[in-house]
Amino acid sequence: ADIQQPVLLIWGAKDSVFPLSEGHFLQSSLPHAQLHVVPNAGHLAHEEAPQNVDAAMLAWLAAPVQPWR
Protein backbone atom coordinates (compact mmCIF):
# COMPACT_ATOMS: atom_id res chain seq x y z
CA ALA A 1 0.00 0.00 0.00
CA ASP A 2 3.05 2.28 0.25
CA ILE A 3 3.40 2.29 -3.54
CA GLN A 4 1.50 5.36 -4.67
CA GLN A 5 2.55 5.39 -8.33
CA PRO A 6 0.30 3.99 -11.04
CA VAL A 7 0.98 0.30 -11.67
CA LEU A 8 -0.03 -1.93 -14.55
CA LEU A 9 -0.31 -5.59 -13.57
CA ILE A 10 -0.38 -7.98 -16.51
CA TRP A 11 -1.51 -11.47 -15.55
CA GLY A 12 -2.08 -14.69 -17.43
CA ALA A 13 -5.54 -16.06 -16.65
CA LYS A 14 -4.09 -19.56 -16.45
CA ASP A 15 -0.93 -18.73 -14.49
CA SER A 16 -0.09 -21.78 -12.39
CA VAL A 17 2.96 -20.18 -10.73
CA PHE A 18 1.11 -17.16 -9.33
CA PRO A 19 -2.65 -17.73 -9.65
CA LEU A 20 -4.90 -14.94 -10.85
CA SER A 21 -6.17 -14.54 -7.29
CA GLU A 22 -2.72 -13.09 -6.47
CA GLY A 23 -3.19 -10.50 -9.20
CA HIS A 24 -6.56 -9.53 -7.78
CA PHE A 25 -4.99 -9.30 -4.31
CA LEU A 26 -2.25 -6.99 -5.59
CA GLN A 27 -4.77 -4.86 -7.45
CA SER A 28 -6.82 -4.41 -4.28
CA SER A 29 -3.69 -3.74 -2.21
CA LEU A 30 -2.18 -1.08 -4.45
CA PRO A 31 -4.22 2.12 -4.55
CA HIS A 32 -3.48 2.95 -8.20
CA ALA A 33 -3.13 -0.45 -9.80
CA GLN A 34 -4.80 -1.61 -12.98
CA LEU A 35 -5.01 -5.35 -13.66
CA HIS A 36 -4.98 -6.59 -17.23
CA VAL A 37 -5.80 -10.29 -17.52
CA VAL A 38 -4.53 -12.11 -20.61
CA PRO A 39 -6.99 -14.89 -21.46
CA ASN A 40 -5.61 -18.35 -22.21
CA ALA A 41 -2.10 -17.35 -21.08
CA GLY A 42 -0.06 -18.75 -18.25
CA HIS A 43 2.90 -17.36 -16.31
CA LEU A 44 4.70 -16.19 -19.46
CA ALA A 45 1.89 -14.10 -20.89
CA HIS A 46 4.38 -11.81 -22.64
CA GLU A 47 5.66 -14.81 -24.62
CA GLU A 48 2.33 -16.61 -25.04
CA ALA A 49 0.30 -13.58 -26.17
CA PRO A 50 2.74 -10.79 -27.05
CA GLN A 51 0.22 -8.80 -29.11
CA ASN A 52 -2.24 -8.77 -26.21
CA VAL A 53 0.45 -7.68 -23.74
CA ASP A 54 1.82 -5.04 -26.12
CA ALA A 55 -1.66 -3.60 -26.69
CA ALA A 56 -2.32 -3.43 -22.95
CA MET A 57 0.99 -1.69 -22.28
CA LEU A 58 0.57 0.80 -25.11
CA ALA A 59 -2.98 1.66 -24.02
CA TRP A 60 -1.84 2.10 -20.41
CA LEU A 61 1.09 4.31 -21.43
CA ALA A 62 -1.09 6.41 -23.75
CA ALA A 63 -3.78 7.03 -21.11
CA PRO A 64 -3.92 10.49 -19.58
CA VAL A 65 -1.85 10.81 -16.43
CA GLN A 66 -4.03 10.77 -13.36
CA PRO A 67 -2.92 12.56 -10.21
CA TRP A 68 -2.43 9.98 -7.52
CA ARG A 69 -1.60 12.00 -4.42
Tab-separated table of C-alpha atoms in Angstrom:
chain	number	residue	atom	x	y	z
A	1	ALA	CA	0.000	0.000	0.000
A	2	ASP	CA	3.045	2.281	0.249
A	3	ILE	CA	3.396	2.291	-3.539
A	4	GLN	CA	1.502	5.361	-4.667
A	5	GLN	CA	2.552	5.386	-8.328
A	6	PRO	CA	0.295	3.991	-11.041
A	7	VAL	CA	0.982	0.303	-11.670
A	8	LEU	CA	-0.029	-1.934	-14.552
A	9	LEU	CA	-0.314	-5.586	-13.574
A	10	ILE	CA	-0.385	-7.982	-16.512
A	11	TRP	CA	-1.509	-11.470	-15.549
A	12	GLY	CA	-2.084	-14.687	-17.432
A	13	ALA	CA	-5.543	-16.057	-16.649
A	14	LYS	CA	-4.089	-19.563	-16.447
A	15	ASP	CA	-0.930	-18.729	-14.489
A	16	SER	CA	-0.089	-21.785	-12.391
A	17	VAL	CA	2.961	-20.183	-10.726
A	18	PHE	CA	1.109	-17.159	-9.332
A	19	PRO	CA	-2.650	-17.726	-9.647
A	20	LEU	CA	-4.903	-14.938	-10.849
A	21	SER	CA	-6.170	-14.544	-7.289
A	22	GLU	CA	-2.724	-13.088	-6.465
A	23	GLY	CA	-3.189	-10.499	-9.202
A	24	HIS	CA	-6.555	-9.527	-7.778
A	25	PHE	CA	-4.989	-9.298	-4.308
A	26	LEU	CA	-2.248	-6.988	-5.591
A	27	GLN	CA	-4.772	-4.860	-7.448
A	28	SER	CA	-6.824	-4.412	-4.285
A	29	SER	CA	-3.689	-3.740	-2.206
A	30	LEU	CA	-2.176	-1.075	-4.452
A	31	PRO	CA	-4.216	2.122	-4.553
A	32	HIS	CA	-3.478	2.955	-8.203
A	33	ALA	CA	-3.126	-0.450	-9.802
A	34	GLN	CA	-4.803	-1.611	-12.980
A	35	LEU	CA	-5.008	-5.347	-13.663
A	36	HIS	CA	-4.980	-6.591	-17.235
A	37	VAL	CA	-5.796	-10.294	-17.521
A	38	VAL	CA	-4.532	-12.109	-20.606
A	39	PRO	CA	-6.992	-14.894	-21.459
A	40	ASN	CA	-5.613	-18.352	-22.214
A	41	ALA	CA	-2.105	-17.355	-21.080
A	42	GLY	CA	-0.063	-18.747	-18.249
A	43	HIS	CA	2.898	-17.363	-16.315
A	44	LEU	CA	4.698	-16.193	-19.462
A	45	ALA	CA	1.886	-14.098	-20.891
A	46	HIS	CA	4.376	-11.815	-22.639
A	47	GLU	CA	5.657	-14.815	-24.618
A	48	GLU	CA	2.330	-16.608	-25.041
A	49	ALA	CA	0.303	-13.579	-26.172
A	50	PRO	CA	2.737	-10.788	-27.055
A	51	GLN	CA	0.221	-8.799	-29.108
A	52	ASN	CA	-2.237	-8.768	-26.207
A	53	VAL	CA	0.449	-7.685	-23.741
A	54	ASP	CA	1.816	-5.040	-26.119
A	55	ALA	CA	-1.659	-3.602	-26.695
A	56	ALA	CA	-2.322	-3.432	-22.946
A	57	MET	CA	0.990	-1.695	-22.281
A	58	LEU	CA	0.568	0.804	-25.110
A	59	ALA	CA	-2.977	1.658	-24.017
A	60	TRP	CA	-1.843	2.102	-20.411
A	61	LEU	CA	1.091	4.309	-21.432
A	62	ALA	CA	-1.095	6.415	-23.745
A	63	ALA	CA	-3.785	7.028	-21.114
A	64	PRO	CA	-3.923	10.487	-19.577
A	65	VAL	CA	-1.850	10.809	-16.433
A	66	GLN	CA	-4.031	10.770	-13.355
A	67	PRO	CA	-2.925	12.565	-10.213
A	68	TRP	CA	-2.434	9.984	-7.517
A	69	ARG	CA	-1.599	12.000	-4.424
